[in-house]
């Protein structure tokens, strides 16, 4: 005879329930602590959309830590897995989007990979175009990563857009990125009519490191008598020099965010610069870049190039060092060994377009700087020099903005980034002679 409990399911005991609840509670607590840790970014009063900023910065810090762990099992710098993690997290690029008149494709211009956006239904005659160079501190980023923004440029302009997928450091150190950008730009101008483009109506734009490359390409093309100038150059929070890493903006940022608080930390800035110029990370060089001792004392005191980063040239409102004091010429330090390694590289105008002697005749310029950007003074110095040389400049300083606010920030949207985008579109249409339909 079977027992009363035979064949029936045994119910979990209260001890089992307690154990499951405890485990679930610990898992939930762990997630809360992880989120709290990565969301706990220094966020100064005045940043627009502060919670979106915390999410953006927290996500970046999380991916950085994940990449650092992965790099422990490889022989590569953590920036390599960082790239893969970011690329895999972004939406895939689409050749066509419902309701859009723009079709994108991947091709090569002069052997350089580009993502090309073209109107599906073309207007008669030759039209305008935009060349875009993405940012990423010369070590990350891609045309695909910026696809949402460059596609939107093409849709707003209903014109051809060429997004250059230049080679990155450390695998391809300076001047590889510049060479790719100038090669692709020249090839496009040589073959503009094949894309129904008037080569006298091609503008160029770039953000961050892409802004550096945009300025350099504009300068070199200006010096090349075989080509017309770009219709304009748009520099979005660009790096323009590497001789002074302790400008008021950078020190104010350090005061507000700390060494590790901003989107790009001081350690990352030093490492990425080292990777860009040397193709490897050397701690002595990184430390010198962070401490601003990477140039010699003699250069700081005697070189005529130092005048281009004279802090007193900045508007008074941008001469705030936060909790730090202004540099004293008698207290300046330099590492001669590091300077010997870097001098030829960082004085090359292709790397530091601010150091060009003659700015006359360069294309009309849109220049965006942001209040909470440690490299905001780079753009300010460049705008001032262009104006002094008689170049038409629209310099917009965005209050509440930070480095990277324009994009790619998907799925987050920032008010300041949207304002920059709309201002760019107005400037592009004006200088590309695009009339509203």
mmCIF file of N, CA and C in Angstrom, residues 219 240-244 247-248 299-300 302-314 346-347 349 352-360 376-386 388-389:
data_model
loop_
_atom_site.group_PDB
_atom_site.id
_atom_site.type_symbol
_atom_site.label_atom_id
_atom_site.label_comp_id
_atom_site.label_asym_id
_atom_site.label_seq_id
_atom_site.Cartn_x
_atom_site.Cartn_y
_atom_site.Cartn_z
ATOM 1 N N UNK A 219 44.398 73.224 -43.243
ATOM 2 C CA UNK A 219 45.636 73.978 -43.436
ATOM 3 C C UNK A 219 46.453 73.429 -44.602
ATOM 4 N N UNK A 240 44.033 71.491 -30.153
ATOM 5 C CA UNK A 240 44.766 72.229 -31.184
ATOM 6 C C UNK A 240 46.256 72.310 -30.904
ATOM 7 N N UNK A 241 46.706 71.802 -29.754
ATOM 8 C CA UNK A 241 48.138 71.866 -29.437
ATOM 9 C C UNK A 241 48.454 70.874 -28.322
ATOM 10 N N UNK A 242 49.742 70.537 -28.207
ATOM 11 C CA UNK A 242 50.189 69.600 -27.169
ATOM 12 C C UNK A 242 51.334 70.176 -26.341
ATOM 13 N N UNK A 243 51.536 71.499 -26.394
ATOM 14 C CA UNK A 243 52.674 72.064 -25.670
ATOM 15 C C UNK A 243 52.302 72.537 -24.260
ATOM 16 N N UNK A 244 51.006 72.703 -23.999
ATOM 17 C CA UNK A 244 50.589 73.153 -22.663
ATOM 18 C C UNK A 244 49.351 72.373 -22.238
ATOM 19 N N UNK A 247 46.365 74.491 -19.070
ATOM 20 C CA UNK A 247 45.704 75.765 -19.333
ATOM 21 C C UNK A 247 44.648 75.996 -18.246
ATOM 22 N N UNK A 248 44.111 77.209 -18.138
ATOM 23 C CA UNK A 248 43.102 77.450 -17.103
ATOM 24 C C UNK A 248 41.932 76.471 -17.158
ATOM 25 N N UNK A 299 62.264 75.670 -23.654
ATOM 26 C CA UNK A 299 61.186 75.879 -24.618
ATOM 27 C C UNK A 299 60.094 76.741 -24.007
ATOM 28 N N UNK A 300 59.692 76.420 -22.795
ATOM 29 C CA UNK A 300 58.624 77.175 -22.144
ATOM 30 C C UNK A 300 58.961 78.663 -22.051
ATOM 31 N N UNK A 302 61.547 80.402 -23.759
ATOM 32 C CA UNK A 302 62.194 81.107 -24.864
ATOM 33 C C UNK A 302 61.569 80.895 -26.242
ATOM 34 N N UNK A 303 60.800 79.823 -26.423
ATOM 35 C CA UNK A 303 60.272 79.564 -27.761
ATOM 36 C C UNK A 303 59.186 80.562 -28.137
ATOM 37 N N UNK A 304 59.251 81.113 -29.346
ATOM 38 C CA UNK A 304 58.177 82.019 -29.794
ATOM 39 C C UNK A 304 56.832 81.309 -29.921
ATOM 40 N N UNK A 305 56.859 79.987 -30.033
ATOM 41 C CA UNK A 305 55.606 79.231 -30.144
ATOM 42 C C UNK A 305 54.800 79.285 -28.850
ATOM 43 N N UNK A 306 55.488 79.482 -27.733
ATOM 44 C CA UNK A 306 54.796 79.513 -26.445
ATOM 45 C C UNK A 306 53.809 80.667 -26.351
ATOM 46 N N UNK A 307 53.992 81.693 -27.183
ATOM 47 C CA UNK A 307 53.087 82.847 -27.148
ATOM 48 C C UNK A 307 51.667 82.454 -27.544
ATOM 49 N N UNK A 308 51.542 81.370 -28.331
ATOM 50 C CA UNK A 308 50.219 80.968 -28.797
ATOM 51 C C UNK A 308 49.360 80.364 -27.695
ATOM 52 N N UNK A 309 49.974 79.995 -26.562
ATOM 53 C CA UNK A 309 49.214 79.451 -25.436
ATOM 54 C C UNK A 309 49.364 80.348 -24.209
ATOM 55 N N UNK A 310 49.569 81.625 -24.444
ATOM 56 C CA UNK A 310 49.647 82.590 -23.355
ATOM 57 C C UNK A 310 48.255 82.722 -22.718
ATOM 58 N N UNK A 311 48.139 82.361 -21.460
ATOM 59 C CA UNK A 311 46.835 82.311 -20.805
ATOM 60 C C UNK A 311 46.153 83.672 -20.734
ATOM 61 N N UNK A 312 46.923 84.731 -20.761
ATOM 62 C CA UNK A 312 46.331 86.061 -20.652
ATOM 63 C C UNK A 312 45.617 86.474 -21.936
ATOM 64 N N UNK A 313 45.783 85.703 -23.012
ATOM 65 C CA UNK A 313 45.064 85.985 -24.249
ATOM 66 C C UNK A 313 43.586 85.616 -24.127
ATOM 67 N N UNK A 314 43.277 84.712 -23.230
ATOM 68 C CA UNK A 314 41.907 84.235 -23.077
ATOM 69 C C UNK A 314 41.027 85.323 -22.474
ATOM 70 N N UNK A 346 55.234 66.770 -31.474
ATOM 71 C CA UNK A 346 54.178 67.684 -31.033
ATOM 72 C C UNK A 346 54.324 69.094 -31.613
ATOM 73 N N UNK A 347 55.480 69.409 -32.199
ATOM 74 C CA UNK A 347 55.631 70.701 -32.869
ATOM 75 C C UNK A 347 55.235 70.634 -34.345
ATOM 76 N N UNK A 349 52.841 70.768 -37.228
ATOM 77 C CA UNK A 349 51.551 71.444 -37.316
ATOM 78 C C UNK A 349 50.428 70.481 -37.677
ATOM 79 N N UNK A 352 49.601 69.687 -34.158
ATOM 80 C CA UNK A 352 49.255 70.884 -33.373
ATOM 81 C C UNK A 352 48.969 72.051 -34.309
ATOM 82 N N UNK A 353 47.762 72.087 -34.881
ATOM 83 C CA UNK A 353 47.471 73.143 -35.874
ATOM 84 C C UNK A 353 47.548 74.557 -35.315
ATOM 85 N N UNK A 354 47.450 74.729 -33.996
ATOM 86 C CA UNK A 354 47.567 76.067 -33.405
ATOM 87 C C UNK A 354 48.947 76.667 -33.652
ATOM 88 N N UNK A 355 49.958 75.816 -33.849
ATOM 89 C CA UNK A 355 51.332 76.294 -33.970
ATOM 90 C C UNK A 355 51.684 76.772 -35.382
ATOM 91 N N UNK A 356 50.742 76.725 -36.297
ATOM 92 C CA UNK A 356 50.973 77.266 -37.635
ATOM 93 C C UNK A 356 51.246 78.761 -37.522
ATOM 94 N N UNK A 357 52.226 79.248 -38.237
ATOM 95 C CA UNK A 357 52.616 80.651 -38.138
ATOM 96 C C UNK A 357 51.605 81.574 -38.791
ATOM 97 N N UNK A 358 51.173 81.236 -40.013
ATOM 98 C CA UNK A 358 50.304 82.130 -40.787
ATOM 99 C C UNK A 358 48.916 81.512 -40.923
ATOM 100 N N UNK A 359 47.925 82.130 -40.310
ATOM 101 C CA UNK A 359 46.550 81.650 -40.379
ATOM 102 C C UNK A 359 45.725 82.368 -41.452
ATOM 103 N N UNK A 360 46.314 83.305 -42.155
ATOM 104 C CA UNK A 360 45.567 84.087 -43.137
ATOM 105 C C UNK A 360 45.019 83.186 -44.242
ATOM 106 N N UNK A 376 38.771 73.123 -23.427
ATOM 107 C CA UNK A 376 38.032 74.226 -24.048
ATOM 108 C C UNK A 376 38.956 75.335 -24.520
ATOM 109 N N UNK A 377 40.105 75.558 -23.810
ATOM 110 C CA UNK A 377 41.005 76.648 -24.172
ATOM 111 C C UNK A 377 41.704 76.399 -25.504
ATOM 112 N N UNK A 378 41.836 75.134 -25.898
ATOM 113 C CA UNK A 378 42.428 74.821 -27.204
ATOM 114 C C UNK A 378 41.632 75.495 -28.318
ATOM 115 N N UNK A 379 40.309 75.343 -28.249
ATOM 116 C CA UNK A 379 39.452 75.973 -29.249
ATOM 117 C C UNK A 379 39.477 77.489 -29.147
ATOM 118 N N UNK A 380 39.515 77.992 -27.905
ATOM 119 C CA UNK A 380 39.544 79.443 -27.704
ATOM 120 C C UNK A 380 40.802 80.057 -28.310
ATOM 121 N N UNK A 381 41.954 79.462 -28.034
ATOM 122 C CA UNK A 381 43.208 79.964 -28.602
ATOM 123 C C UNK A 381 43.147 79.974 -30.129
ATOM 124 N N UNK A 382 42.579 78.907 -30.695
ATOM 125 C CA UNK A 382 42.529 78.796 -32.153
ATOM 126 C C UNK A 382 41.587 79.846 -32.742
ATOM 127 N N UNK A 383 40.426 80.043 -32.100
ATOM 128 C CA UNK A 383 39.478 81.043 -32.585
ATOM 129 C C UNK A 383 40.097 82.439 -32.562
ATOM 130 N N UNK A 384 40.823 82.745 -31.501
ATOM 131 C CA UNK A 384 41.447 84.062 -31.370
ATOM 132 C C UNK A 384 42.512 84.284 -32.438
ATOM 133 N N UNK A 385 43.297 83.248 -32.725
ATOM 134 C CA UNK A 385 44.324 83.402 -33.756
ATOM 135 C C UNK A 385 43.716 83.560 -35.138
ATOM 136 N N UNK A 386 42.640 82.816 -35.417
ATOM 137 C CA UNK A 386 41.975 82.953 -36.709
ATOM 138 C C UNK A 386 41.408 84.359 -36.876
ATOM 139 N N UNK A 388 42.372 87.088 -35.439
ATOM 140 C CA UNK A 388 43.491 88.026 -35.593
ATOM 141 C C UNK A 388 44.003 88.031 -37.024
ATOM 142 N N UNK A 389 43.910 86.871 -37.708
ATOM 143 C CA UNK A 389 44.394 86.764 -39.085
ATOM 144 C C UNK A 389 43.332 87.177 -40.104
#
